[in-house]
């Protein structure tokens, strides 16, 4: 039975805790300097800056959460109503009060010894540039309003919520990615749109922001039933209803269309977006390679960057005219590449051999050690005559095929190369996964002893995974060296291994699509270990955000954004075993029939 | 000709003598049951034969050749397959995939074939799938149809045991070692499986060595019964002889469930 609740029916304690947590999050963002730094970036002229967005979502989220009950199965949730709005508003108000108190504290006590960003700048940002009294009032109103808005999101029907959410989300995305959107408009030869949308001083104008929001609302409301999914289904239906030879002809047409898109993409993306795409591509390749070792064969390798380094240094040592070891003949990229591949496979087996006897945590620690050792070796005096020590190797020539040169500085050209590598590694990963080799890895991951007892030589299977992973990383490394034109030991730090691992964990271990999403979201939007992503402002806070995302994912969605079937089966084992128990009851029933 | 010849097989774990000099001959097409009280060393016996543990001393010959010191995968390749007392499937793989893994040692396609989808690769994949389905059909419709695509952990206990046998069958063994195949099954399921163990030999031509606690099963299907106690073979012969053997009765005495002396 659903019940209407009186307006005061809530736990004071819970509301206070939620408000305090929201305040803590806001104060933290302000204290680390994010608010101040992001405030320089205007999203909507004279309305919203990135800084206030960075704190504004917090009261919304906490208002939403506090007003939403946990639904208990079997009991109807209480009817939504004004009580929820009051709860959201109270949470927001408490958050605002505590944040103001923090601002006041920062103004009266010098906290800069601990948090260097808590100076007058932060105080002024937290009080909207007003005096402490009026400013505090503004902050409380700001948080309360957003808290009520969050609660309102909960109260409205899911349809309305999704329309409002998508509309506001789209507007904010368009505002945040202003620079990239401008590039795209340029690429599509409609630069005029950008000048209408964005004000000359940066940010959407209020009018254009409202227009975009209204447009998205209109599309959501009137465009129902014409969404991309519906269109896709229709195309698919059309496709399957055709004769095989028509299908074959169509697949040629699709192939040609795909190739045309491939040729056009970097031209539309422009130079800087192509650069980002190249970085994403390289990390995607690394992610897919590491996925073979970790996701498919189940060996946690924390030293994966070593193979990336082998590929990069291999190409540099063989192709650069300034290679430290001049006795090594200078080769063309395409001649050097097969050698690098073979060496990488060999190194993979070499490192693999001692470590495959170990399992789980031990394997992780030992591979981490090997990764560090290799980086130190490239830095060492011992290897300096060959790899150049800290000075690395410079003037690595770029790749060229016949007369076509893929100059490193020309990211549009490099895109073509990286896209092919990505596609190749995708196909390789996919095909391996559904093959005898892939099944042997899956068995290995599930139960090594039993896999061995079922006839799988676990030593060869593991070494094969290591070697293939190494070759894929080396291919990425080779392209990296040729693109950047130089290699230094500092490019191959532990952090790179960890970032690759985070990409595949956040995306979904074992899921190829998931890893693509992970690479785009983490590397493309936030940025790689050294390179900036689309959100350049996030650069300094990148690792912090990585950590937050990782913790959140581990708690709420350990199978990743787009999980593989296998992995979600594994992590929701207990739920499924319950079903299995019910299934078992069915099993016995069936037994009666069969034996009767 | 003996399929399996074991002489003086010895294995100790720390101070525990799990196997203390066991001799055994198994002829082609025989069904031999190994019985004995808990901790007698039965499972250890299988573990040593299949190469999961190396024996301290003794000789194991399979089809005339020594298999001592070989890895478990090589021994499987030679033609020995087993199931586990505590059912060890690949829980997150589907029923069909579990059995397909069993085909590993009888197939050969590697990375190259998989990458380029060569004709040989596609043919072999088809063969693996067909063979897996064929093996699953040994249990009628129980593991077929929609069950093929269920993860192994979602199966009922009896079906898990069946799947384990199917997976072992997929390796095309000539000697099949079953560790308590009916443990945990209800009486009806036990009767059904007892019949199937007979057909493993009669239809598929396997030689079977089976550890079993259920004396009715042992009595029905075994050509010969071997009794272990404290790592020593204390009796051997047909079921009736062994069941009335003084030593055997003594070995089982003091156990709460005194099945050995029944019937
Ligand atoms: N891996 C091992 N490490 C140490 N001791 C072991 C190991 N495996 C078996 N043992 C010991 O060897 C003895 C024989 O064990 P085994 O599992 O072979 O008995 P079993 O006859 O199969 O008994 P059950 O009927 O309970 O299955 C036991 O005392 C057991 O504790
Ligand atoms: Mg046992």
Coordinates of N, CA, C and O in Angstrom, one line a residue, chain A residues 424 427-428 430-432 434-437 439-458 464 468 566 569-573 576-577 579-581 583-584 586-588 590-592 594-596, chain B residues 52 71-73 76 82 84 88-94 97 100-102 104-105 107-111 114-117 121 124-125 128 141-142 146-147 150-151 153-157 159-160 162 167-168 171 186 188-189 192:
Chain A
X424 N 42.6 -3.1 -36.2 CA 43.3 -4.4 -36.2 C 43.3 -5.1 -34.9 O 43.0 -6.3 -34.8
X427 N 39.8 -6.4 -33.9 CA 39.5 -7.6 -34.6 C 40.3 -8.8 -34.0 O 39.7 -9.9 -33.7
X428 N 41.5 -8.6 -33.7 CA 42.4 -9.6 -33.1 C 41.8 -10.0 -31.8 O 41.6 -11.2 -31.5
X430 N 38.8 -9.6 -30.6 CA 37.5 -10.3 -30.7 C 37.6 -11.7 -31.2 O 37.0 -12.6 -30.6
X431 N 38.4 -11.9 -32.2 CA 38.5 -13.2 -32.8 C 39.2 -14.2 -31.8 O 38.8 -15.3 -31.8
X432 N 40.2 -13.7 -31.1 CA 40.8 -14.6 -30.1 C 39.9 -15.0 -29.0 O 39.9 -16.1 -28.6
X434 N 36.8 -15.5 -29.1 CA 35.9 -16.6 -29.4 C 36.6 -17.7 -30.2 O 36.2 -18.0 -31.4
X435 N 37.7 -18.1 -29.7 CA 38.4 -19.2 -30.4 C 38.9 -20.2 -29.4 O 38.7 -20.0 -28.2
X436 N 39.6 -21.2 -29.9 CA 40.1 -22.2 -29.0 C 41.1 -21.6 -28.0 O 41.1 -21.9 -26.8
X437 N 41.9 -20.7 -28.5 CA 42.9 -20.0 -27.6 C 42.2 -19.2 -26.5 O 42.5 -19.3 -25.4
X439 N 39.2 -19.6 -25.4 CA 38.5 -20.5 -24.4 C 39.5 -21.0 -23.4 O 39.2 -21.2 -22.2
X440 N 40.7 -21.3 -23.9 CA 41.7 -21.8 -23.0 C 42.1 -20.8 -21.9 O 42.3 -21.1 -20.8
X441 N 42.1 -19.5 -22.4 CA 42.4 -18.4 -21.4 C 41.3 -18.3 -20.4 O 41.5 -18.1 -19.2
X442 N 40.1 -18.4 -20.9 CA 38.9 -18.3 -20.0 C 39.0 -19.4 -19.0 O 38.7 -19.1 -17.8
X443 N 39.3 -20.6 -19.4 CA 39.4 -21.7 -18.5 C 40.4 -21.5 -17.4 O 40.3 -21.7 -16.2
X444 N 41.6 -20.9 -17.9 CA 42.7 -20.6 -17.1 C 42.3 -19.6 -16.0 O 42.7 -19.8 -14.8
X445 N 41.5 -18.6 -16.4 CA 41.1 -17.6 -15.5 C 40.2 -18.2 -14.4 O 40.2 -17.8 -13.3
X446 N 39.3 -19.1 -14.9 CA 38.3 -19.6 -13.9 C 39.0 -20.6 -12.9 O 38.7 -20.5 -11.7
X447 N 39.8 -21.5 -13.4 CA 40.4 -22.5 -12.5 C 41.6 -23.1 -13.2 O 41.4 -24.0 -14.0
X448 N 42.7 -22.6 -12.7 CA 43.9 -23.0 -13.4 C 44.2 -24.5 -13.4 O 44.5 -25.1 -14.4
X449 N 44.0 -25.1 -12.2 CA 44.3 -26.5 -12.0 C 43.4 -27.4 -12.9 O 43.9 -28.3 -13.5
X450 N 42.1 -27.0 -12.9 CA 41.2 -27.8 -13.7 C 41.5 -27.6 -15.2 O 41.4 -28.5 -16.0
X451 N 41.9 -26.4 -15.6 CA 42.2 -26.1 -17.0 C 43.3 -27.0 -17.4 O 43.3 -27.7 -18.5
X452 N 44.3 -27.1 -16.5 CA 45.5 -28.0 -16.8 C 45.0 -29.5 -16.9 O 45.3 -30.2 -17.8
X453 N 44.1 -29.9 -16.0 CA 43.6 -31.2 -16.0 C 42.7 -31.5 -17.3 O 42.6 -32.7 -17.7
X454 N 42.2 -30.5 -17.9 CA 41.4 -30.7 -19.1 C 42.2 -30.6 -20.3 O 41.7 -30.5 -21.4
X455 N 43.5 -30.6 -20.2 CA 44.4 -30.8 -21.3 C 45.0 -29.5 -21.8 O 45.6 -29.4 -22.9
X456 N 44.8 -28.4 -21.1 CA 45.4 -27.1 -21.5 C 46.7 -27.0 -20.8 O 46.9 -27.0 -19.6
X457 N 47.7 -26.8 -21.7 CA 49.1 -26.6 -21.1 C 49.1 -25.1 -20.6 O 49.2 -24.2 -21.4
X458 N 49.0 -25.0 -19.3 CA 48.8 -23.7 -18.7 C 50.0 -22.8 -18.9 O 49.9 -21.6 -19.0
X464 N 51.6 -17.3 -24.0 CA 51.0 -16.8 -25.2 C 50.3 -15.5 -25.0 O 50.4 -14.5 -25.7
X468 N 51.4 -12.0 -26.7 CA 50.5 -11.3 -27.5 C 50.2 -9.9 -26.9 O 50.2 -8.9 -27.6
X566 N 30.6 -12.2 -19.3 CA 31.3 -13.1 -18.4 C 31.5 -12.4 -17.0 O 31.2 -13.0 -16.0
X569 N 28.3 -11.8 -15.1 CA 27.8 -13.1 -14.5 C 28.6 -13.3 -13.2 O 28.0 -13.7 -12.2
X570 N 29.9 -13.1 -13.3 CA 30.8 -13.4 -12.1 C 30.4 -12.6 -10.9 O 30.3 -13.0 -9.8
X571 N 30.2 -11.3 -11.2 CA 30.0 -10.4 -10.1 C 28.6 -10.4 -9.5 O 28.4 -10.0 -8.4
X572 N 27.7 -10.9 -10.3 CA 26.3 -11.0 -9.7 C 26.0 -12.5 -9.5 O 24.9 -12.9 -9.6
X573 N 27.1 -13.2 -9.3 CA 27.0 -14.6 -9.0 C 25.9 -15.0 -8.0 O 25.0 -15.8 -8.2
X576 N 22.4 -14.7 -9.2 CA 22.0 -15.7 -10.1 C 21.9 -17.1 -9.5 O 21.1 -17.9 -9.9
X577 N 22.8 -17.3 -8.4 CA 22.7 -18.6 -7.8 C 21.3 -18.7 -7.1 O 20.8 -19.8 -6.9
X579 N 18.6 -17.5 -8.3 CA 17.7 -18.0 -9.4 C 17.9 -19.4 -9.6 O 17.0 -20.2 -9.9
X580 N 19.2 -19.8 -9.6 CA 19.5 -21.2 -9.9 C 18.9 -22.1 -8.9 O 18.5 -23.2 -9.2
X581 N 18.8 -21.6 -7.7 CA 18.1 -22.4 -6.6 C 16.7 -22.7 -7.0 O 16.2 -23.8 -6.9
X583 N 15.6 -22.6 -10.0 CA 15.7 -23.4 -11.2 C 15.9 -24.9 -10.7 O 15.4 -25.8 -11.4
X584 N 16.6 -25.1 -9.7 CA 16.9 -26.4 -9.2 C 15.6 -27.1 -8.8 O 15.3 -28.3 -9.1
X586 N 12.9 -26.6 -10.2 CA 12.3 -27.0 -11.5 C 13.0 -28.3 -12.0 O 12.3 -29.1 -12.5
X587 N 14.3 -28.3 -11.7 CA 15.0 -29.5 -12.2 C 14.5 -30.8 -11.6 O 14.4 -31.8 -12.3
X588 N 14.2 -30.7 -10.3 CA 13.7 -32.0 -9.7 C 12.4 -32.4 -10.3 O 12.1 -33.6 -10.6
X590 N 11.4 -31.9 -13.3 CA 11.7 -32.5 -14.6 C 12.2 -33.9 -14.4 O 11.8 -34.8 -15.2
X591 N 13.0 -34.1 -13.4 CA 13.5 -35.4 -13.1 C 12.4 -36.5 -13.0 O 12.5 -37.5 -13.5
X592 N 11.3 -36.0 -12.3 CA 10.2 -36.9 -12.1 C 9.7 -37.4 -13.4 O 9.5 -38.6 -13.7
X594 N 11.1 -37.5 -16.3 CA 12.0 -38.3 -17.1 C 12.1 -39.7 -16.6 O 12.1 -40.7 -17.4
X595 N 12.2 -39.9 -15.3 CA 12.4 -41.2 -14.8 C 11.1 -42.0 -14.6 O 11.1 -43.2 -14.5
X596 N 10.0 -41.3 -14.6 CA 8.7 -42.0 -14.4 C 8.4 -42.9 -15.5 O 8.8 -42.8 -16.6
Chain B
X52 N 48.5 -34.4 -11.0 CA 48.4 -33.2 -10.2 C 49.4 -33.2 -9.1 O 49.8 -32.2 -8.6
X71 N 53.0 -33.7 -17.1 CA 52.1 -32.7 -16.6 C 50.7 -33.2 -16.8 O 50.4 -34.0 -17.6
X72 N 49.7 -32.7 -16.0 CA 48.3 -33.2 -16.1 C 47.8 -33.0 -17.5 O 47.1 -33.9 -18.0
X73 N 48.2 -31.9 -18.2 CA 47.7 -31.7 -19.6 C 48.2 -32.8 -20.5 O 47.5 -33.3 -21.4
X76 N 46.3 -35.9 -19.9 CA 44.9 -35.9 -20.5 C 45.1 -36.1 -22.0 O 44.3 -36.8 -22.6
X82 N 39.3 -37.1 -16.0 CA 38.8 -37.3 -14.6 C 37.7 -36.3 -14.3 O 37.5 -35.3 -15.0
X84 N 36.0 -34.4 -10.5 CA 36.4 -34.1 -9.2 C 35.3 -34.3 -8.2 O 34.2 -34.1 -8.4
X88 N 34.4 -29.4 -9.9 CA 35.1 -28.2 -10.3 C 34.9 -27.9 -11.8 O 35.6 -28.3 -12.6
X89 N 33.8 -27.1 -12.0 CA 33.5 -26.7 -13.4 C 34.2 -25.3 -13.6 O 34.7 -24.7 -12.6
X90 N 34.0 -24.7 -14.8 CA 34.4 -23.3 -15.0 C 33.1 -22.6 -14.8 O 32.3 -22.4 -15.7
X91 N 32.9 -22.1 -13.5 CA 31.5 -21.7 -13.2 C 30.9 -20.6 -14.0 O 29.7 -20.6 -14.3
X92 N 31.7 -19.6 -14.5 CA 31.2 -18.5 -15.3 C 31.1 -18.8 -16.8 O 30.6 -18.0 -17.5
X93 N 31.6 -19.9 -17.2 CA 31.5 -20.2 -18.6 C 30.1 -21.0 -18.8 O 29.6 -21.6 -17.9
X94 N 29.6 -20.9 -20.0 CA 28.3 -21.6 -20.2 C 28.6 -23.1 -20.3 O 29.7 -23.6 -20.3
X97 N 30.3 -24.0 -23.4 CA 31.7 -23.6 -23.4 C 32.6 -24.6 -22.5 O 33.7 -24.9 -22.8
X100 N 33.3 -27.4 -24.5 CA 34.2 -27.1 -25.6 C 35.6 -27.0 -25.1 O 36.6 -27.3 -25.8
X101 N 35.8 -26.5 -23.9 CA 37.2 -26.4 -23.3 C 37.8 -27.8 -23.3 O 38.9 -28.0 -23.6
X102 N 36.9 -28.8 -23.0 CA 37.4 -30.2 -23.0 C 38.0 -30.7 -24.3 O 38.8 -31.6 -24.3
X104 N 40.1 -29.2 -26.0 CA 41.3 -28.5 -26.3 C 42.4 -29.4 -26.7 O 43.1 -29.2 -27.7
X105 N 42.6 -30.5 -26.0 CA 43.7 -31.4 -26.3 C 43.5 -32.2 -27.6 O 44.5 -32.8 -28.1
X107 N 42.3 -30.7 -30.4 CA 42.3 -29.8 -31.5 C 43.6 -29.0 -31.5 O 44.4 -29.1 -30.6
X108 N 43.7 -28.2 -32.5 CA 45.1 -27.6 -32.7 C 45.2 -26.2 -33.1 O 46.2 -25.5 -33.1
X109 N 44.0 -25.6 -33.6 CA 44.1 -24.2 -34.1 C 44.7 -23.2 -33.2 O 44.2 -23.2 -32.0
X110 N 45.5 -22.3 -33.6 CA 46.1 -21.3 -32.7 C 45.8 -19.9 -33.1 O 44.7 -19.7 -33.8
X111 N 46.6 -19.0 -32.8 CA 46.3 -17.6 -33.0 C 46.2 -17.3 -34.5 O 45.2 -16.5 -34.8
X114 N 42.8 -18.3 -35.8 CA 41.7 -17.5 -35.2 C 41.7 -16.1 -35.8 O 40.6 -15.6 -36.1
X115 N 42.9 -15.6 -36.0 CA 43.0 -14.2 -36.5 C 42.4 -14.1 -37.9 O 41.7 -13.2 -38.3
X116 N 42.8 -15.1 -38.8 CA 42.5 -15.0 -40.2 C 41.3 -15.8 -40.5 O 40.9 -15.9 -41.7
X117 N 40.7 -16.4 -39.5 CA 39.5 -17.2 -39.8 C 39.7 -18.2 -41.0 O 38.9 -18.2 -41.9
X121 N 40.3 -23.4 -39.5 CA 39.9 -22.9 -38.2 C 38.4 -23.0 -38.0 O 37.8 -23.5 -37.1
X124 N 37.3 -26.5 -37.7 CA 37.6 -27.1 -36.4 C 36.6 -26.6 -35.3 O 36.1 -27.3 -34.5
X125 N 36.3 -25.2 -35.4 CA 35.3 -24.7 -34.4 C 34.0 -25.4 -34.5 O 33.4 -25.7 -33.5
X128 N 34.3 -28.8 -33.0 CA 34.3 -28.7 -31.5 C 32.9 -28.5 -31.0 O 32.5 -29.2 -30.0
X141 N 18.1 -34.8 -22.7 CA 17.9 -33.4 -22.9 C 18.3 -32.5 -21.7 O 18.1 -31.3 -21.7
X142 N 18.9 -33.2 -20.7 CA 19.1 -32.4 -19.5 C 20.1 -31.3 -19.6 O 19.9 -30.3 -19.0
X146 N 18.1 -24.8 -24.0 CA 18.5 -23.5 -23.4 C 19.6 -23.6 -22.4 O 20.3 -22.7 -22.1
X147 N 19.7 -24.8 -21.8 CA 20.7 -25.0 -20.8 C 22.1 -24.8 -21.3 O 23.0 -24.4 -20.6
X150 N 23.4 -21.5 -20.5 CA 23.4 -21.1 -19.1 C 24.8 -21.2 -18.5 O 25.6 -22.1 -18.8
X151 N 25.2 -20.2 -17.6 CA 26.5 -20.4 -16.9 C 26.4 -21.6 -16.1 O 25.4 -22.0 -15.5
X153 N 27.4 -22.3 -13.2 CA 27.0 -22.1 -11.7 C 25.5 -22.1 -11.5 O 25.0 -22.3 -10.4
X154 N 24.8 -21.9 -12.6 CA 23.3 -21.8 -12.5 C 22.7 -23.2 -12.5 O 21.5 -23.3 -12.4
X155 N 23.5 -24.2 -12.7 CA 22.9 -25.6 -12.8 C 22.6 -26.2 -11.5 O 23.2 -25.8 -10.5
X156 N 21.7 -27.1 -11.5 CA 21.5 -27.9 -10.2 C 22.7 -28.8 -10.0 O 23.5 -29.0 -10.8
X157 N 22.7 -29.2 -8.7 CA 23.9 -30.0 -8.3 C 24.1 -31.3 -9.2 O 25.2 -31.5 -9.7
X159 N 23.1 -31.7 -12.2 CA 23.5 -31.3 -13.6 C 25.0 -30.9 -13.6 O 25.6 -31.1 -14.6
X160 N 25.4 -30.3 -12.5 CA 26.9 -30.0 -12.5 C 27.7 -31.3 -12.6 O 28.7 -31.3 -13.3
X162 N 26.8 -34.1 -13.9 CA 26.7 -34.6 -15.3 C 27.6 -33.8 -16.2 O 28.3 -34.4 -17.1
X167 N 32.3 -33.0 -19.8 CA 33.5 -32.3 -20.1 C 34.7 -33.2 -20.2 O 35.5 -33.1 -21.0
X168 N 34.7 -34.2 -19.2 CA 35.7 -35.2 -19.3 C 35.6 -36.1 -20.6 O 36.6 -36.4 -21.2
X171 N 37.2 -34.9 -23.8 CA 38.7 -35.0 -24.1 C 39.0 -36.4 -24.8 O 40.1 -36.7 -25.0
X186 N 20.0 -37.3 -5.7 CA 18.9 -38.0 -5.0 C 18.8 -39.4 -5.6 O 19.4 -39.8 -6.6
X188 N 16.7 -41.2 -7.3 CA 16.3 -41.3 -8.7 C 17.5 -41.0 -9.7 O 17.8 -41.7 -10.6
X189 N 18.1 -39.9 -9.4 CA 19.2 -39.4 -10.2 C 20.4 -40.4 -10.1 O 21.1 -40.7 -11.1
X192 N 19.7 -43.3 -12.4 CA 19.9 -43.0 -13.7 C 21.3 -42.9 -14.1 O 21.8 -43.5 -15.1

